[in-house]
Amino acid sequence: MNEAQVEKEFLEYVKKMSAYNEALGLVYWDLRTGAPKQGVDQRSEVIGMLSSEVFKMSTSEEMAAYIANLSKQELPETTRKILEECKKEYDRNKKIPAEEYKEFVILQSRAENVWEEAKEKADFALFSPYLEKLVAMTKQFVSYWGYEENKYNVLLDMYEPGMTIEVLDGVFDKLKDKIIPLVKKIADSDNKPKTDFLFEAFTKEKQRDFSLEILAKMGYNFNAGRLDETVHPFAIGLNPGDVRVTTKYDENDFRTAVFGTIHEGGHALYEQNIAKDLIGTPLCTGTSTGIHESQSLFYENIVGRSLPFWKNNYGLLKTFANGQFDQVDIMDFYRAINESKPSFIRIEADELTYPLHVIIRYEIEKGLFNDEIEVADLPTIWNDMYEQYLGIRPENDAQGVLQDVHWAGGSFGYFPSYVLGYMYAAQFKHKMIEDIPNFDQLLVEGNLLPIKEWLTKNIHQYGKMKKPLELLKDITGEGLNAKYLIDYLYEKYGEVYQLT
Amino acid sequence: MNEAQVEKEFLEYVKKMSAYNEALGLVYWDLRTGAPKQGVDQRSEVIGMLSSEVFKMSTSEEMAAYIANLSKQELPETTRKILEECKKEYDRNKKIPAEEYKEFVILQSRAENVWEEAKEKADFALFSPYLEKLVAMTKQFVSYWGYEENKYNVLLDMYEPGMTIEVLDGVFDKLKDKIIPLVKKIADSDNKPKTDFLFEAFTKEKQRDFSLEILAKMGYNFNAGRLDETVHPFAIGLNPGDVRVTTKYDENDFRTAVFGTIHEGGHALYEQNIAKDLIGTPLCTGTSTGIHESQSLFYENIVGRSLPFWKNNYGLLKTFANGQFDQVDIMDFYRAINESKPSFIRIEADELTYPLHVIIRYEIEKGLFNDEIEVADLPTIWNDMYEQYLGIRPENDAQGVLQDVHWAGGSFGYFPSYVLGYMYAAQFKHKMIEDIPNFDQLLVEGNLLPIKEWLTKNIHQYGKMKKPLELLKDITGEGLNAKYLIDYLYEKYGEVYQLT
């Protein structure tokens, strides 16, 4: 077989894996948006079968031969990057026995369903055995893979290539140094925003209608997506022509759905705008969870919680709301939606305290994987840390350790991405306003398309063609720098709380 | 490897095929209920990949070895029947080159989307090249398979094992002999029901709410299903714990949604009540399209359009409707919903003219596959036949040849099942009232569960464990007999039109 023929076959092989992953993505979306309960056990089998097939393909002798064979060739850039991804996956997966991996995938799916019930009943004990098994199996996987200094680094690297405890400890310390005193200063401030009007009744249907309008303004393409309801919101890119957003509604706090939808919409814009020639390859997705999160947090916080954005949208909001904002000045509204106050639920936390929520999870995961923490002790440890970092103690496990789906899905090492994304977002914004100096004015006019175009041109289109730090360097000319986030937070909260 | 080991491996192999088919089923459901348009092309690739994998597995050397190996063994009854199904599939598929089959599957998926557009624009020319290709490929497949007397018999056998043109010509002639004069007698009758109140505004939401109540009364399990909207209604059993119903709404004719939902609900009850030990095998579905249709038509017509059923539900209907029935006597309502009148759309046709719609499609298919009809001539041929059989001529292709999805899905030889199902249903009913003599009284009381239980006990639970005629014989003690349907129609329409 000649060289071009091998490359062509390899790309066909990869396309098949992508197709299976797309089917799996649809199964997951369906399970989280309305699949009938009694079909779930059998559906878990389906997930197990398909995942184990993809797993087998990623570790097959055929794959080994492609890697060996093509590594010696001069390849077009795209094929070379695809091969790199496959090799990384191969090296990572080859060491796990196929049966164990399949068991893990079935466990994940069951665990997510048990977690849902446990959360509803606020009963960690229901979920605990599943989490123990997930942690134990993940540790076993890390030992199969091998590690140098710290087991947890292996997990971090899965989501953010090159990330380590050493780096994170450093960045997170800087953030804590600056955030904790600012949180305290705000707590001591007499200048607190009024917020009562935020919690007045706002029907689900009207929240949905408003959210749909905002998604459209952001440039979300409804011919390539849809909005559904779920318990724990997510966005999922099945292919760039089918990127779905999900949200949840709280009729006594419209912010859950509105900012949640903007957040997931940010993820969705990334996936909708990946270059079409990457379809059917492993490069057709965001380059890392941190960069992905930079897109959602950029839209949610830097755009969605800004004063210029609401200058454009406050009137529109009033047309959907129930009169509760009619007597509220826009400045009071802006201050209200940016209230900073320690709270229990990460995804509802304000921008300032948010990093502390993440740092708690990071430290717990680090402890679990270094055998310093037992799963059974998690509710107490969790609650103790909330008390220590944020000064508040959850009343039950639903508002504590059970709040996030991540661990039920077997995702350990994922949480730090949120704060990385936050730092990336602030750093991108700093560069963006050099290119788009009328950024604020565009928001006031409701013209968000130049912002989407900038992000597509600099980030979205590349999918996984560029690594996170390569992307950051190409755009901003420097490495990761926590300064931009800290500056942004000090400027914003200085304004909101009129600090001197 | 010992015998028990081979059997176990075979069952694992079959389970994997079932899992892939379940994933495919979900992809199809999603495409028809709200998948974003721009993702469809890539989704067709996914369907192609998965289908071709199932196809490969059904024709692999492994499968050949299982068949050869296990055919010599004494097997438990279930395994034996699974093996029979696999062997039939193997023999049928082995002769089609894998690439051609994949091309066909991708063509099907594209054709369904083009059909949707063509129907919307009432433009057969858009769809015509796809249909030509589908027919040509299917003919090619039949020639691969080989045939004795008639190409079309090979297609009939796919849906209703053992069925032939000779048998159908005979049964359909009997039906025509009796139905055409009855249709004429009704046309000449002065005793026509009033129907104007049927066409008054009835909102989609209220139709949906009423339909949900009826599904619940039928014993449809909502923990194992859901109701969605689509263009061409269907029910789909992904597994017995996840059997979904779809319907469409016409705000000026509630019958479309209500009787459509009851019809699909009948299919769904079959799939929900298959014995759990058949899950993950090819036996976990209805035994034939004819028997499947007997369940939907039993509920739609024999139950849903009967006077006792409406004695229970007419009051309920009034609570959802917009007042249009308030002054209408139940007997007038009953006569109205059983009005018989030649019409264009098969799925909206009344019970009496319905068989004629099917016979037209049957004769066209027979002509296409015996090279007596060209695809390009279909609109004219279709319209001519409607004029000849039913005395009416469609005004455009949307109400003519484009109305059904079947051909777009590559299903030729399927249509006759509808009338077979009709005959089976009448024959089952004849037996059922021997076991449940208070049948009418149960309907009046709204207690449909004993009926569902009878059907589950005699039909549903077996899935494909019994062949259609075996099932019919076991239940009724005789073979297929058109008499029961004819008697049923004469009795019913005699009552509705007060014929003497």
PDB file of N, CA and C in Angstrom, chain A residues 202-234:
ATOM      1  N   PHE A 202     -41.213  34.914  37.877  1.00  0.00           N
ATOM      2  CA  PHE A 202     -40.878  35.151  36.471  1.00  0.00           C
ATOM      3  C   PHE A 202     -41.112  33.783  35.816  1.00  0.00           C
ATOM      4  N   THR A 203     -42.158  33.651  35.001  1.00  0.00           N
ATOM      5  CA  THR A 203     -42.517  32.308  34.535  1.00  0.00           C
ATOM      6  C   THR A 203     -41.428  31.713  33.645  1.00  0.00           C
ATOM      7  N   LYS A 204     -41.382  30.413  33.721  1.00  0.00           N
ATOM      8  CA  LYS A 204     -40.451  29.610  32.940  1.00  0.00           C
ATOM      9  C   LYS A 204     -40.544  29.937  31.449  1.00  0.00           C
ATOM     10  N   GLU A 205     -41.777  30.027  30.952  1.00  0.00           N
ATOM     11  CA  GLU A 205     -41.980  30.267  29.521  1.00  0.00           C
ATOM     12  C   GLU A 205     -41.391  31.612  29.112  1.00  0.00           C
ATOM     13  N   LYS A 206     -41.580  32.635  29.968  1.00  0.00           N
ATOM     14  CA  LYS A 206     -41.078  33.967  29.638  1.00  0.00           C
ATOM     15  C   LYS A 206     -39.557  33.996  29.758  1.00  0.00           C
ATOM     16  N   GLN A 207     -39.028  33.296  30.737  1.00  0.00           N
ATOM     17  CA  GLN A 207     -37.565  33.205  30.861  1.00  0.00           C
ATOM     18  C   GLN A 207     -36.982  32.546  29.620  1.00  0.00           C
ATOM     19  N   ARG A 208     -37.690  31.504  29.163  1.00  0.00           N
ATOM     20  CA  ARG A 208     -37.226  30.802  27.975  1.00  0.00           C
ATOM     21  C   ARG A 208     -37.252  31.727  26.754  1.00  0.00           C
ATOM     22  N   ASP A 209     -38.348  32.462  26.601  1.00  0.00           N
ATOM     23  CA  ASP A 209     -38.456  33.364  25.457  1.00  0.00           C
ATOM     24  C   ASP A 209     -37.347  34.412  25.468  1.00  0.00           C
ATOM     25  N   PHE A 210     -37.090  34.980  26.654  1.00  0.00           N
ATOM     26  CA  PHE A 210     -36.021  35.976  26.752  1.00  0.00           C
ATOM     27  C   PHE A 210     -34.662  35.338  26.435  1.00  0.00           C
ATOM     28  N   SER A 211     -34.425  34.160  26.995  1.00  0.00           N
ATOM     29  CA  SER A 211     -33.146  33.468  26.760  1.00  0.00           C
ATOM     30  C   SER A 211     -32.931  33.206  25.276  1.00  0.00           C
ATOM     31  N   LEU A 212     -34.012  32.826  24.581  1.00  0.00           N
ATOM     32  CA  LEU A 212     -33.906  32.566  23.143  1.00  0.00           C
ATOM     33  C   LEU A 212     -33.506  33.839  22.385  1.00  0.00           C
ATOM     34  N   GLU A 213     -34.056  34.981  22.821  1.00  0.00           N
ATOM     35  CA  GLU A 213     -33.699  36.243  22.150  1.00  0.00           C
ATOM     36  C   GLU A 213     -32.216  36.563  22.356  1.00  0.00           C
ATOM     37  N   ILE A 214     -31.744  36.332  23.563  1.00  0.00           N
ATOM     38  CA  ILE A 214     -30.335  36.638  23.850  1.00  0.00           C
ATOM     39  C   ILE A 214     -29.418  35.699  23.059  1.00  0.00           C
ATOM     40  N   LEU A 215     -29.771  34.421  23.027  1.00  0.00           N
ATOM     41  CA  LEU A 215     -28.972  33.474  22.230  1.00  0.00           C
ATOM     42  C   LEU A 215     -28.882  33.938  20.778  1.00  0.00           C
ATOM     43  N   ALA A 216     -30.010  34.392  20.245  1.00  0.00           N
ATOM     44  CA  ALA A 216     -30.026  34.855  18.850  1.00  0.00           C
ATOM     45  C   ALA A 216     -29.108  36.068  18.681  1.00  0.00           C
ATOM     46  N   LYS A 217     -29.165  37.005  19.639  1.00  0.00           N
ATOM     47  CA  LYS A 217     -28.294  38.187  19.559  1.00  0.00           C
ATOM     48  C   LYS A 217     -26.816  37.803  19.621  1.00  0.00           C
ATOM     49  N   MET A 218     -26.507  36.789  20.402  1.00  0.00           N
ATOM     50  CA  MET A 218     -25.117  36.335  20.521  1.00  0.00           C
ATOM     51  C   MET A 218     -24.592  35.765  19.203  1.00  0.00           C
ATOM     52  N   GLY A 219     -25.539  35.419  18.320  1.00  0.00           N
ATOM     53  CA  GLY A 219     -25.138  34.834  17.046  1.00  0.00           C
ATOM     54  C   GLY A 219     -25.239  33.314  17.049  1.00  0.00           C
ATOM     55  N   TYR A 220     -25.915  32.758  18.074  1.00  0.00           N
ATOM     56  CA  TYR A 220     -26.158  31.311  18.101  1.00  0.00           C
ATOM     57  C   TYR A 220     -27.074  30.964  16.939  1.00  0.00           C
ATOM     58  N   ASN A 221     -26.709  29.953  16.177  1.00  0.00           N
ATOM     59  CA  ASN A 221     -27.443  29.577  14.975  1.00  0.00           C
ATOM     60  C   ASN A 221     -28.486  28.494  15.301  1.00  0.00           C
ATOM     61  N   PHE A 222     -29.750  28.882  15.244  1.00  0.00           N
ATOM     62  CA  PHE A 222     -30.805  27.924  15.608  1.00  0.00           C
ATOM     63  C   PHE A 222     -31.070  26.870  14.534  1.00  0.00           C
ATOM     64  N   ASN A 223     -30.521  27.077  13.347  1.00  0.00           N
ATOM     65  CA  ASN A 223     -30.594  25.996  12.353  1.00  0.00           C
ATOM     66  C   ASN A 223     -29.530  24.944  12.618  1.00  0.00           C
ATOM     67  N   ALA A 224     -28.681  25.251  13.578  1.00  0.00           N
ATOM     68  CA  ALA A 224     -27.628  24.308  13.940  1.00  0.00           C
ATOM     69  C   ALA A 224     -27.663  24.054  15.445  1.00  0.00           C
ATOM     70  N   GLY A 225     -28.859  24.164  16.027  1.00  0.00           N
ATOM     71  CA  GLY A 225     -28.935  23.962  17.470  1.00  0.00           C
ATOM     72  C   GLY A 225     -30.350  24.025  17.998  1.00  0.00           C
ATOM     73  N   ARG A 226     -30.524  23.825  19.288  1.00  0.00           N
ATOM     74  CA  ARG A 226     -31.819  23.913  19.939  1.00  0.00           C
ATOM     75  C   ARG A 226     -31.591  24.095  21.440  1.00  0.00           C
ATOM     76  N   LEU A 227     -32.620  24.579  22.124  1.00  0.00           N
ATOM     77  CA  LEU A 227     -32.528  24.809  23.564  1.00  0.00           C
ATOM     78  C   LEU A 227     -33.508  23.894  24.289  1.00  0.00           C
ATOM     79  N   ASP A 228     -33.015  23.101  25.240  1.00  0.00           N
ATOM     80  CA  ASP A 228     -33.877  22.203  26.013  1.00  0.00           C
ATOM     81  C   ASP A 228     -33.645  22.386  27.507  1.00  0.00           C
ATOM     82  N   GLU A 229     -34.521  21.739  28.271  1.00  0.00           N
ATOM     83  CA  GLU A 229     -34.445  21.836  29.728  1.00  0.00           C
ATOM     84  C   GLU A 229     -33.767  20.596  30.304  1.00  0.00           C
ATOM     85  N   THR A 230     -33.022  20.782  31.354  1.00  0.00           N
ATOM     86  CA  THR A 230     -32.341  19.654  31.987  1.00  0.00           C
ATOM     87  C   THR A 230     -32.119  19.939  33.464  1.00  0.00           C
ATOM     88  N   VAL A 231     -31.557  18.994  34.189  1.00  0.00           N
ATOM     89  CA  VAL A 231     -31.276  19.203  35.613  1.00  0.00           C
ATOM     90  C   VAL A 231     -29.955  19.952  35.804  1.00  0.00           C
ATOM     91  N   HIS A 232     -28.931  19.486  35.120  1.00  0.00           N
ATOM     92  CA  HIS A 232     -27.637  20.151  35.212  1.00  0.00           C
ATOM     93  C   HIS A 232     -27.239  20.623  33.813  1.00  0.00           C
ATOM     94  N   PRO A 233     -27.345  21.920  33.568  1.00  0.00           N
ATOM     95  CA  PRO A 233     -27.177  22.445  32.196  1.00  0.00           C
ATOM     96  C   PRO A 233     -25.825  22.141  31.556  1.00  0.00           C
ATOM     97  N   PHE A 234     -25.865  21.956  30.256  1.00  0.00           N
ATOM     98  CA  PHE A 234     -24.644  21.722  29.476  1.00  0.00           C
ATOM     99  C   PHE A 234     -24.914  22.133  28.026  1.00  0.00           C
TER     100      PHE A 234
END
